[in-house]
mmCIF file of C-alpha atoms and ligand atoms in Angstrom:
data_model
loop_
_atom_site.group_PDB
_atom_site.id
_atom_site.type_symbol
_atom_site.label_atom_id
_atom_site.label_comp_id
_atom_site.label_asym_id
_atom_site.label_seq_id
_atom_site.Cartn_x
_atom_site.Cartn_y
_atom_site.Cartn_z
ATOM 1 C CA UNK A 1017 -0.092 0.146 0.058
ATOM 2 C CA UNK A 1018 2.449 2.532 1.215
ATOM 3 C CA UNK A 1019 4.616 1.244 -1.839
ATOM 4 C CA UNK A 1020 2.003 2.981 -4.502
ATOM 5 C CA UNK A 1021 1.832 5.297 -3.201
ATOM 6 C CA UNK A 1022 4.844 6.901 -2.766
ATOM 7 C CA UNK A 1023 5.143 5.430 -6.931
ATOM 8 C CA UNK A 1024 2.295 7.742 -7.508
ATOM 9 C CA UNK A 1025 3.748 10.379 -5.349
ATOM 10 C CA UNK A 1026 6.792 10.213 -7.259
ATOM 11 C CA UNK A 1027 5.065 9.767 -10.525
ATOM 12 C CA UNK A 1028 3.115 13.454 -9.902
ATOM 13 C CA UNK A 1029 6.370 15.346 -8.645
ATOM 14 C CA UNK A 1030 7.090 13.646 -12.477
ATOM 15 C CA UNK A 1031 4.981 15.449 -14.036
ATOM 16 C CA UNK A 1032 5.218 19.041 -12.631
ATOM 17 C CA UNK A 1033 9.402 18.597 -13.665
ATOM 18 C CA UNK A 1034 7.712 17.471 -17.589
ATOM 19 C CA UNK A 1035 5.394 20.545 -17.185
ATOM 20 C CA UNK A 1036 7.787 22.816 -15.409
ATOM 21 C CA UNK A 1037 10.620 22.232 -18.318
ATOM 22 C CA UNK A 1038 8.821 22.529 -20.677
ATOM 23 C CA UNK A 1039 7.284 26.100 -19.819
ATOM 24 C CA UNK A 1040 10.466 26.597 -19.045
ATOM 25 C CA UNK A 1041 11.693 25.775 -22.474
ATOM 26 C CA UNK A 1042 8.706 27.114 -24.324
ATOM 27 C CA UNK A 1043 8.798 31.065 -22.408
ATOM 28 C CA UNK A 1044 4.638 30.766 -22.841
ATOM 29 C CA UNK A 1045 2.437 29.029 -23.541
ATOM 30 C CA UNK A 1046 -0.818 27.971 -22.469
ATOM 31 C CA UNK A 1047 -2.471 25.617 -20.484
ATOM 32 C CA UNK A 1048 -4.716 23.939 -23.352
ATOM 33 C CA UNK A 1049 -0.929 23.882 -25.222
ATOM 34 C CA UNK A 1050 1.227 22.003 -22.667
ATOM 35 C CA UNK A 1051 -1.533 19.438 -21.842
ATOM 36 C CA UNK A 1052 -1.492 19.362 -25.742
ATOM 37 C CA UNK A 1053 1.789 18.527 -26.142
ATOM 38 C CA UNK A 1054 2.790 16.541 -23.450
ATOM 39 C CA UNK A 1055 -0.698 14.600 -23.324
ATOM 40 C CA UNK A 1056 -2.057 15.463 -19.758
ATOM 41 C CA UNK A 1057 -5.513 15.770 -19.024
ATOM 42 C CA UNK A 1058 -6.725 19.128 -17.800
ATOM 43 C CA UNK A 1059 -7.540 18.356 -14.280
ATOM 44 C CA UNK A 1060 -3.804 17.202 -13.691
ATOM 45 C CA UNK A 1061 -2.054 19.608 -15.937
ATOM 46 C CA UNK A 1062 -3.940 22.717 -13.625
ATOM 47 C CA UNK A 1063 -3.250 20.631 -10.204
ATOM 48 C CA UNK A 1064 0.810 21.182 -10.907
ATOM 49 C CA UNK A 1065 -0.111 24.473 -13.296
ATOM 50 C CA UNK A 1066 -1.690 25.711 -8.730
ATOM 51 C CA UNK A 1067 1.395 23.689 -7.842
ATOM 52 C CA UNK A 1068 4.081 25.437 -8.842
ATOM 53 C CA UNK A 1069 2.538 29.518 -8.975
ATOM 54 C CA UNK A 1070 1.935 28.335 -4.723
ATOM 55 C CA UNK A 1071 5.877 27.671 -5.014
ATOM 56 C CA UNK A 1072 6.295 31.156 -7.021
ATOM 57 C CA UNK A 1073 7.443 29.378 -10.133
ATOM 58 C CA UNK A 1074 5.471 30.939 -12.019
ATOM 59 C CA UNK A 1075 3.135 33.197 -13.273
ATOM 60 C CA UNK A 1076 -0.094 34.175 -15.455
ATOM 61 C CA UNK A 1077 0.314 36.990 -18.146
ATOM 62 C CA UNK A 1078 -1.881 38.381 -20.399
ATOM 63 C CA UNK A 1079 -4.068 36.165 -22.844
ATOM 64 C CA UNK A 1080 -2.881 34.927 -27.232
ATOM 65 C CA UNK A 1081 -5.047 35.889 -28.875
ATOM 66 C CA UNK A 1082 -8.443 34.257 -29.682
ATOM 67 C CA UNK A 1083 -9.120 31.713 -31.490
ATOM 68 C CA UNK A 1084 -12.596 31.628 -31.876
ATOM 69 C CA UNK A 1085 -13.708 30.530 -27.783
ATOM 70 C CA UNK A 1086 -12.480 31.756 -24.939
ATOM 71 C CA UNK A 1087 -8.873 33.795 -24.870
ATOM 72 C CA UNK A 1088 -6.293 31.557 -22.887
ATOM 73 C CA UNK A 1089 -4.334 32.641 -19.838
ATOM 74 C CA UNK A 1090 -0.165 33.059 -20.808
ATOM 75 C CA UNK A 1091 2.267 30.870 -18.495
ATOM 76 C CA UNK A 1092 4.718 32.246 -18.154
ATOM 77 C CA UNK A 1093 7.917 31.504 -15.732
ATOM 78 C CA UNK A 1094 9.450 33.210 -13.337
ATOM 79 C CA UNK A 1095 12.672 33.221 -14.118
ATOM 80 C CA UNK A 1096 14.454 35.534 -11.189
ATOM 81 C CA UNK A 1097 12.179 33.479 -8.235
ATOM 82 C CA UNK A 1098 15.674 31.614 -7.454
ATOM 83 C CA UNK A 1099 18.223 32.666 -8.158
ATOM 84 C CA UNK A 1100 22.485 31.916 -8.328
ATOM 85 C CA UNK A 1101 25.771 33.121 -7.120
ATOM 86 C CA UNK A 1102 28.835 31.755 -8.834
ATOM 87 C CA UNK A 1103 32.186 33.341 -8.130
ATOM 88 C CA UNK A 1104 35.214 32.739 -10.831
ATOM 89 C CA UNK A 1105 38.308 33.016 -8.599
ATOM 90 C CA UNK A 1106 41.606 34.223 -9.879
ATOM 91 C CA UNK A 1107 45.110 34.448 -9.234
ATOM 92 C CA UNK A 1108 44.752 38.123 -8.918
ATOM 93 C CA UNK A 1109 41.194 38.354 -9.091
ATOM 94 C CA UNK A 1110 37.618 37.765 -7.742
ATOM 95 C CA UNK A 1111 35.193 37.755 -10.083
ATOM 96 C CA UNK A 1112 31.430 37.180 -8.866
ATOM 97 C CA UNK A 1113 28.027 36.811 -10.997
ATOM 98 C CA UNK A 1114 24.074 36.338 -9.661
ATOM 99 C CA UNK A 1115 22.553 34.281 -12.598
ATOM 100 C CA UNK A 1116 18.851 33.723 -13.022
ATOM 101 C CA UNK A 1117 17.270 30.640 -14.270
ATOM 102 C CA UNK A 1118 17.075 31.228 -16.802
ATOM 103 C CA UNK A 1119 21.156 31.373 -16.818
ATOM 104 C CA UNK A 1120 20.867 35.435 -17.672
ATOM 105 C CA UNK A 1121 22.869 37.607 -15.794
ATOM 106 C CA UNK A 1122 21.701 39.521 -13.465
ATOM 107 C CA UNK A 1123 24.461 41.763 -11.787
ATOM 108 C CA UNK A 1124 28.008 41.318 -11.987
ATOM 109 C CA UNK A 1125 31.991 42.033 -9.990
ATOM 110 C CA UNK A 1126 34.838 41.661 -10.787
ATOM 111 C CA UNK A 1127 37.030 42.331 -7.628
ATOM 112 C CA UNK A 1128 41.125 42.397 -7.349
ATOM 113 C CA UNK A 1129 42.708 40.604 -5.357
ATOM 114 C CA UNK A 1130 45.383 38.169 -4.978
ATOM 115 C CA UNK A 1131 44.640 34.888 -4.038
ATOM 116 C CA UNK A 1132 45.889 33.463 -1.258
ATOM 117 C CA UNK A 1133 45.238 30.231 0.520
ATOM 118 C CA UNK A 1134 44.592 31.418 4.111
ATOM 119 C CA UNK A 1135 42.389 32.298 7.023
ATOM 120 C CA UNK A 1136 43.188 35.888 6.132
ATOM 121 C CA UNK A 1137 41.178 35.545 2.255
ATOM 122 C CA UNK A 1138 38.689 33.367 2.607
ATOM 123 C CA UNK A 1139 37.204 35.754 5.191
ATOM 124 C CA UNK A 1140 37.608 38.503 2.956
ATOM 125 C CA UNK A 1141 35.782 36.391 -0.381
ATOM 126 C CA UNK A 1142 32.922 35.986 2.363
ATOM 127 C CA UNK A 1143 33.139 39.688 3.272
ATOM 128 C CA UNK A 1144 32.352 40.298 -0.925
ATOM 129 C CA UNK A 1145 29.885 37.778 -1.521
ATOM 130 C CA UNK A 1146 28.122 39.166 1.628
ATOM 131 C CA UNK A 1147 29.547 42.981 0.628
ATOM 132 C CA UNK A 1148 27.400 41.490 -4.208
ATOM 133 C CA UNK A 1149 24.363 39.853 -2.162
ATOM 134 C CA UNK A 1150 23.932 42.780 0.214
ATOM 135 C CA UNK A 1151 24.195 45.916 -3.081
ATOM 136 C CA UNK A 1152 22.113 42.859 -5.243
ATOM 137 C CA UNK A 1153 19.426 43.204 -2.903
ATOM 138 C CA UNK A 1154 18.575 39.132 -3.414
ATOM 139 C CA UNK A 1155 16.323 38.107 -0.353
ATOM 140 C CA UNK A 1156 18.684 35.584 1.108
ATOM 141 C CA UNK A 1157 15.428 33.058 0.830
ATOM 142 C CA UNK A 1158 15.799 33.200 -3.021
ATOM 143 C CA UNK A 1159 19.923 32.466 -2.898
ATOM 144 C CA UNK A 1160 19.891 28.357 -3.997
ATOM 145 C CA UNK A 1161 23.886 28.355 -3.466
ATOM 146 C CA UNK A 1162 27.623 30.003 -4.371
ATOM 147 C CA UNK A 1163 29.188 27.609 -7.167
ATOM 148 C CA UNK A 1164 32.997 28.736 -7.363
ATOM 149 C CA UNK A 1165 34.985 27.546 -10.445
ATOM 150 C CA UNK A 1166 38.802 28.124 -9.536
ATOM 151 C CA UNK A 1167 41.506 27.128 -12.439
ATOM 152 C CA UNK A 1168 42.850 24.171 -11.109
ATOM 153 C CA UNK A 1169 42.222 20.095 -11.067
ATOM 154 C CA UNK A 1170 39.406 18.701 -8.105
ATOM 155 C CA UNK A 1171 39.378 15.708 -6.634
ATOM 156 C CA UNK A 1172 37.134 13.315 -7.768
ATOM 157 C CA UNK A 1173 34.869 13.775 -5.070
ATOM 158 C CA UNK A 1174 35.371 17.292 -5.899
ATOM 159 C CA UNK A 1175 37.011 17.979 -2.308
ATOM 160 C CA UNK A 1176 40.062 18.942 -3.213
ATOM 161 C CA UNK A 1177 41.851 21.110 -6.014
ATOM 162 C CA UNK A 1178 44.503 18.455 -6.542
ATOM 163 C CA UNK A 1179 46.745 20.760 -8.016
ATOM 164 C CA UNK A 1180 46.555 24.606 -9.524
ATOM 165 C CA UNK A 1181 49.867 27.050 -11.068
ATOM 166 C CA UNK A 1182 47.495 30.106 -11.793
ATOM 167 C CA UNK A 1183 46.431 29.267 -7.885
ATOM 168 C CA UNK A 1184 50.797 28.056 -7.199
ATOM 169 C CA UNK A 1185 48.947 25.561 -4.688
ATOM 170 C CA UNK A 1186 48.559 21.849 -3.955
ATOM 171 C CA UNK A 1187 46.389 19.493 -2.180
ATOM 172 C CA UNK A 1188 43.960 22.834 -1.007
ATOM 173 C CA UNK A 1189 41.246 21.026 0.753
ATOM 174 C CA UNK A 1190 37.632 22.921 -0.944
ATOM 175 C CA UNK A 1191 36.325 22.825 2.972
ATOM 176 C CA UNK A 1192 38.010 26.455 3.579
ATOM 177 C CA UNK A 1193 34.898 27.660 1.083
ATOM 178 C CA UNK A 1194 32.480 25.680 3.159
ATOM 179 C CA UNK A 1195 33.539 26.862 6.075
ATOM 180 C CA UNK A 1196 33.425 30.595 5.686
ATOM 181 C CA UNK A 1197 30.555 31.004 3.440
ATOM 182 C CA UNK A 1198 27.023 30.705 4.354
ATOM 183 C CA UNK A 1199 25.930 29.369 1.638
ATOM 184 C CA UNK A 1200 25.902 25.974 0.305
ATOM 185 C CA UNK A 1201 29.709 25.749 -2.219
ATOM 186 C CA UNK A 1202 29.724 24.119 -5.113
ATOM 187 C CA UNK A 1203 33.396 24.268 -6.504
ATOM 188 C CA UNK A 1204 34.102 23.415 -9.636
ATOM 189 C CA UNK A 1205 37.163 23.596 -12.716
ATOM 190 C CA UNK A 1206 36.159 26.228 -14.745
ATOM 191 C CA UNK A 1207 37.490 25.545 -18.568
ATOM 192 C CA UNK A 1208 34.302 22.897 -17.077
ATOM 193 C CA UNK A 1209 32.279 25.269 -15.449
ATOM 194 C CA UNK A 1210 32.697 27.624 -18.580
ATOM 195 C CA UNK A 1211 31.729 24.536 -20.645
ATOM 196 C CA UNK A 1212 28.384 24.934 -18.627
ATOM 197 C CA UNK A 1213 27.971 28.509 -19.343
ATOM 198 C CA UNK A 1214 27.925 28.108 -23.335
ATOM 199 C CA UNK A 1215 25.834 25.372 -23.732
ATOM 200 C CA UNK A 1216 23.270 26.122 -21.631
ATOM 201 C CA UNK A 1217 19.191 25.729 -23.104
ATOM 202 C CA UNK A 1218 21.097 24.908 -26.179
ATOM 203 C CA UNK A 1219 19.685 21.859 -27.205
ATOM 204 C CA UNK A 1220 21.038 20.966 -30.417
ATOM 205 C CA UNK A 1221 24.306 20.649 -29.108
ATOM 206 C CA UNK A 1222 25.096 17.872 -26.708
ATOM 207 C CA UNK A 1223 28.681 16.902 -27.816
ATOM 208 C CA UNK A 1224 31.442 20.090 -27.501
ATOM 209 C CA UNK A 1225 35.288 20.530 -27.017
ATOM 210 C CA UNK A 1226 35.217 23.773 -25.041
ATOM 211 C CA UNK A 1227 38.639 25.747 -25.484
ATOM 212 C CA UNK A 1228 39.958 28.723 -23.148
ATOM 213 C CA UNK A 1229 42.111 31.022 -24.198
ATOM 214 C CA UNK A 1230 42.976 32.932 -21.913
ATOM 215 C CA UNK A 1231 45.694 33.933 -19.755
ATOM 216 C CA UNK A 1232 46.547 29.706 -19.856
ATOM 217 C CA UNK A 1233 44.989 27.644 -22.025
ATOM 218 C CA UNK A 1234 42.870 24.772 -20.053
ATOM 219 C CA UNK A 1235 39.445 23.299 -22.591
ATOM 220 C CA UNK A 1236 37.024 21.224 -21.710
ATOM 221 C CA UNK A 1237 35.075 17.926 -23.831
ATOM 222 C CA UNK A 1238 31.165 17.520 -23.677
ATOM 223 C CA UNK A 1239 29.839 13.752 -24.383
ATOM 224 C CA UNK A 1240 25.979 13.923 -23.819
ATOM 225 C CA UNK A 1241 26.158 16.759 -21.550
ATOM 226 C CA UNK A 1242 28.183 15.355 -18.722
ATOM 227 C CA UNK A 1243 31.880 16.244 -18.905
ATOM 228 C CA UNK A 1244 34.385 13.883 -19.676
ATOM 229 C CA UNK A 1245 36.665 14.114 -16.756
ATOM 230 C CA UNK A 1246 39.906 11.681 -17.396
ATOM 231 C CA UNK A 1247 40.253 8.337 -15.288
ATOM 232 C CA UNK A 1248 42.643 11.419 -13.262
ATOM 233 C CA UNK A 1249 40.139 14.221 -13.459
ATOM 234 C CA UNK A 1250 42.979 15.926 -15.747
ATOM 235 C CA UNK A 1251 40.792 15.188 -19.227
ATOM 236 C CA UNK A 1252 40.599 18.535 -21.426
ATOM 237 C CA UNK A 1253 44.371 20.387 -20.393
ATOM 238 C CA UNK A 1254 44.077 21.615 -24.199
ATOM 239 C CA UNK A 1255 47.227 23.500 -22.972
ATOM 240 C CA UNK A 1256 49.765 21.116 -22.998
ATOM 241 C CA UNK A 1257 49.108 18.616 -25.214
ATOM 242 C CA UNK A 1258 52.689 19.462 -27.875
ATOM 243 C CA UNK A 1259 52.082 21.957 -31.319
ATOM 244 C CA UNK A 1260 55.408 21.880 -32.023
ATOM 245 C CA UNK A 1261 58.479 18.883 -31.353
ATOM 246 C CA UNK A 1262 61.067 20.927 -29.135
ATOM 247 C CA UNK A 1263 59.208 24.151 -29.369
ATOM 248 C CA UNK A 1264 58.505 27.172 -27.092
ATOM 249 C CA UNK A 1265 59.363 26.679 -23.204
ATOM 250 C CA UNK A 1266 55.809 26.422 -21.364
ATOM 251 C CA UNK A 1267 55.003 27.393 -18.172
ATOM 252 C CA UNK A 1268 54.716 23.101 -17.380
ATOM 253 C CA UNK A 1269 58.583 22.361 -18.074
ATOM 254 C CA UNK A 1270 57.780 21.127 -20.553
ATOM 255 C CA UNK A 1271 58.352 23.030 -24.995
ATOM 256 C CA UNK A 1272 56.218 22.887 -27.503
ATOM 257 C CA UNK A 1273 52.889 22.822 -25.542
ATOM 258 C CA UNK A 1274 49.864 24.602 -27.070
ATOM 259 C CA UNK A 1275 50.320 27.149 -23.855
ATOM 260 C CA UNK A 1276 52.853 28.464 -25.388
ATOM 261 C CA UNK A 1277 51.127 29.682 -28.634
ATOM 262 C CA UNK A 1278 47.143 29.614 -28.522
ATOM 263 C CA UNK A 1279 47.694 31.657 -23.874
ATOM 264 C CA UNK A 1280 45.872 35.486 -24.196
ATOM 265 C CA UNK A 1281 49.883 36.091 -22.595
ATOM 266 C CA UNK A 1282 51.240 34.983 -25.688
ATOM 267 C CA UNK A 1283 49.149 38.208 -27.633
ATOM 268 C CA UNK A 1284 48.857 40.496 -23.884
ATOM 269 C CA UNK A 1285 52.937 40.560 -23.953
ATOM 270 C CA UNK A 1286 52.833 42.598 -26.954
ATOM 271 C CA UNK A 1287 51.579 45.559 -24.656
ATOM 272 C CA UNK A 1288 52.455 45.569 -21.602
ATOM 273 C CA UNK A 1289 49.870 42.946 -20.264
ATOM 274 C CA UNK A 1290 47.362 44.158 -21.724
ATOM 275 C CA UNK A 1291 44.518 41.898 -24.031
ATOM 276 C CA UNK A 1292 42.525 45.040 -25.002
ATOM 277 C CA UNK A 1293 45.003 47.201 -26.224
ATOM 278 C CA UNK A 1294 46.590 44.617 -28.434
ATOM 279 C CA UNK A 1295 43.502 43.720 -30.494
ATOM 280 C CA UNK A 1296 43.396 48.227 -30.214
ATOM 281 C CA UNK A 1297 46.200 48.408 -31.939
ATOM 282 C CA UNK A 1298 45.409 45.908 -34.502
ATOM 283 C CA UNK A 1299 41.942 47.072 -35.905
ATOM 284 C CA UNK A 1300 44.655 49.920 -36.567
ATOM 285 C CA UNK A 1301 46.742 48.100 -38.387
ATOM 286 C CA UNK A 1302 49.868 47.388 -37.216
ATOM 287 C CA UNK A 1303 52.523 45.818 -39.278
ATOM 288 C CA UNK A 1304 53.931 44.039 -36.137
ATOM 289 C CA UNK A 1305 51.191 43.008 -34.085
ATOM 290 C CA UNK A 1306 49.594 41.777 -37.226
ATOM 291 C CA UNK A 1307 52.280 39.161 -38.452
ATOM 292 C CA UNK A 1308 51.934 37.754 -33.929
ATOM 293 C CA UNK A 1309 47.901 37.282 -34.789
ATOM 294 C CA UNK A 1310 48.087 35.498 -38.128
ATOM 295 C CA UNK A 1311 50.963 33.270 -36.193
ATOM 296 C CA UNK A 1312 48.675 33.234 -33.670
ATOM 297 C CA UNK A 1313 45.554 32.373 -35.608
ATOM 298 C CA UNK A 1314 47.375 30.029 -37.638
ATOM 299 C CA UNK A 1315 49.313 27.723 -34.623
ATOM 300 C CA UNK A 1316 45.829 27.947 -32.995
ATOM 301 C CA UNK A 1317 43.584 26.917 -35.819
ATOM 302 C CA UNK A 1318 46.324 23.453 -35.802
ATOM 303 C CA UNK A 1319 45.156 22.855 -32.389
ATOM 304 C CA UNK A 1320 41.672 23.583 -34.079
ATOM 305 C CA UNK A 1321 41.655 20.684 -37.144
ATOM 306 C CA UNK A 1322 43.282 18.118 -34.396
ATOM 307 C CA UNK A 1323 39.947 18.598 -31.383
ATOM 308 C CA UNK A 1324 37.874 18.210 -34.840
ATOM 309 C CA UNK A 1325 39.780 15.342 -36.183
ATOM 310 C CA UNK A 1326 39.358 13.267 -32.753
ATOM 311 C CA UNK A 1327 36.260 14.412 -31.321
ATOM 312 C CA UNK A 1328 34.328 14.876 -35.026
ATOM 313 C CA UNK A 1329 31.788 17.015 -32.705
ATOM 314 C CA UNK A 1330 31.363 21.455 -31.731
ATOM 315 C CA UNK A 1331 34.501 23.631 -30.618
ATOM 316 C CA UNK A 1332 33.721 26.508 -28.850
ATOM 317 C CA UNK A 1333 35.966 29.254 -28.512
ATOM 318 C CA UNK A 1334 36.027 30.357 -25.246
ATOM 319 C CA UNK A 1335 38.381 32.841 -22.750
ATOM 320 C CA UNK A 1336 39.893 35.671 -23.211
ATOM 321 C CA UNK A 1337 40.790 35.557 -26.559
ATOM 322 C CA UNK A 1338 37.604 34.395 -27.349
ATOM 323 C CA UNK A 1339 35.665 36.552 -25.566
ATOM 324 C CA UNK A 1340 37.253 39.323 -28.832
ATOM 325 C CA UNK A 1341 37.268 36.469 -31.742
ATOM 326 C CA UNK A 1342 34.083 37.098 -33.338
ATOM 327 C CA UNK A 1343 35.886 39.306 -35.886
ATOM 328 C CA UNK A 1344 38.894 37.859 -36.399
ATOM 329 C CA UNK A 1345 36.257 34.167 -36.595
ATOM 330 C CA UNK A 1346 36.120 34.245 -40.620
ATOM 331 C CA UNK A 1347 39.564 34.521 -41.211
ATOM 332 C CA UNK A 1348 39.823 31.279 -38.558
ATOM 333 C CA UNK A 1349 37.125 29.158 -39.985
ATOM 334 C CA UNK A 1350 39.681 29.824 -43.717
ATOM 335 C CA UNK A 1351 42.227 28.667 -41.976
ATOM 336 C CA UNK A 1352 40.630 25.596 -40.667
ATOM 337 C CA UNK A 1353 38.648 24.996 -43.112
ATOM 338 C CA UNK A 1354 42.407 24.577 -45.554
ATOM 339 C CA UNK A 1355 43.529 21.942 -42.758
ATOM 340 C CA UNK A 1356 40.171 20.035 -42.401
ATOM 341 C CA UNK A 1357 40.655 16.598 -44.920
ATOM 342 C CA UNK A 1358 36.821 16.024 -44.696
ATOM 343 C CA UNK A 1359 34.921 19.473 -44.974
ATOM 344 C CA UNK A 1360 35.056 21.999 -46.902
ATOM 345 C CA UNK A 1361 33.228 24.755 -44.079
ATOM 346 C CA UNK A 1362 34.250 24.700 -40.209
ATOM 347 C CA UNK A 1363 30.697 25.369 -39.364
ATOM 348 C CA UNK A 1364 31.504 23.243 -36.220
ATOM 349 C CA UNK A 1365 33.254 25.893 -35.326
ATOM 350 C CA UNK A 1366 31.630 29.118 -32.157
ATOM 351 C CA UNK A 1367 32.717 32.061 -30.180
ATOM 352 C CA UNK A 1368 31.708 31.559 -26.646
ATOM 353 C CA UNK A 1369 28.521 33.640 -26.116
ATOM 354 C CA UNK A 1370 29.580 34.462 -22.511
ATOM 355 C CA UNK A 1371 31.822 37.516 -23.335
ATOM 356 C CA UNK A 1372 33.261 37.562 -19.892
ATOM 357 C CA UNK A 1373 32.808 35.438 -16.624
ATOM 358 C CA UNK A 1374 31.240 32.336 -17.707
ATOM 359 C CA UNK A 1375 33.663 29.852 -15.273
ATOM 360 C CA UNK A 1376 31.330 31.960 -12.898
ATOM 361 C CA UNK A 1377 27.548 31.721 -14.810
ATOM 362 C CA UNK A 1378 28.636 28.059 -15.272
ATOM 363 C CA UNK A 1379 29.369 27.267 -11.449
ATOM 364 C CA UNK A 1380 26.524 29.046 -10.746
ATOM 365 C CA UNK A 1381 24.333 27.179 -13.413
ATOM 366 C CA UNK A 1382 25.286 24.036 -11.406
ATOM 367 C CA UNK A 1383 23.288 24.714 -8.428
ATOM 368 C CA UNK A 1384 20.800 25.607 -10.765
ATOM 369 C CA UNK A 1385 20.363 22.755 -12.934
ATOM 370 C CA UNK A 1386 20.316 21.225 -9.716
ATOM 371 C CA UNK A 1387 17.189 22.945 -8.344
ATOM 372 C CA UNK A 1388 15.156 22.432 -11.590
ATOM 373 C CA UNK A 1389 15.367 18.480 -11.537
ATOM 374 C CA UNK A 1390 14.195 18.621 -8.073
ATOM 375 C CA UNK A 1391 10.708 20.219 -8.931
HETATM 376 ZN ZN1 ZN B 138 53.566 22.454 -20.756
#
């Protein structure tokens, strides 16, 4: 008896989740349309809509144009009924974003703060977070949690940052974050988090390779919408693939790694560390800078072609350089086309959607994904 009851409760919950997801994806719909599309009875839909409305997740918002008979009420998601926070920790900065249920950035802030593995740093991190929440005027009940992205390799159970070159640490316990932050925390690798942001709500992409072209080169592999982490959480370390035998030195100590040819530093080192200035000068047809850029694109096209040959899936360019790539995308595509043994057009290649803070957004979305699954 109990078993049967539990089962029917579960079915009700599954129905409610399916209905919510349909409203979420449709942007706007009606009771009748939900019933038709999901093959559910009107009373079942009505009952579930009532619960979703009581939970503050959906609302009626006007009426559809009449097609004869009574006008149908428009049902939409309340996209900021819950909010998730994302923090991206880098060597010198902390970025914070608040994100609504759709993945839109509500507010973002970036502060200069050198990372230190000390109680004092984590205490200040929490103060920065609390100030952000206060300035945003978000009520605490709405906050699902904080997703934290770090430039490092995490342990399988996500309890340790095993290694981070940028943060100069090894074997740091992630509970350092939990101890100082009062919200539920999830920790993620920065490139993995960015790949989540870049594929959020995209129905046509299940498999991608994400390349992060920031001050170091990282990456993430998404297979069947799940991050492929590898045997040692080190998959997608695109920066340390060898591109030129015995080539330029990489920070890892080896020679000829992708990082030595494709990091944002390869460009910004020509303009006193200022990447924006690099692109400003490039746009003024400076010959020296143009040669640096042409070489950069050429090496990048090799990396992209290798990844396409290996995975035969979409490749997304992100990170600091990815944010500037739109303007030069056709040049890059042509170089990639020339290397491709099978395809004439590089339609698999995409530029990142989030020009800033993709890692913080992706980390925040981990909480949103959990929440939507729990409805
Ligand atoms: Zn390397």
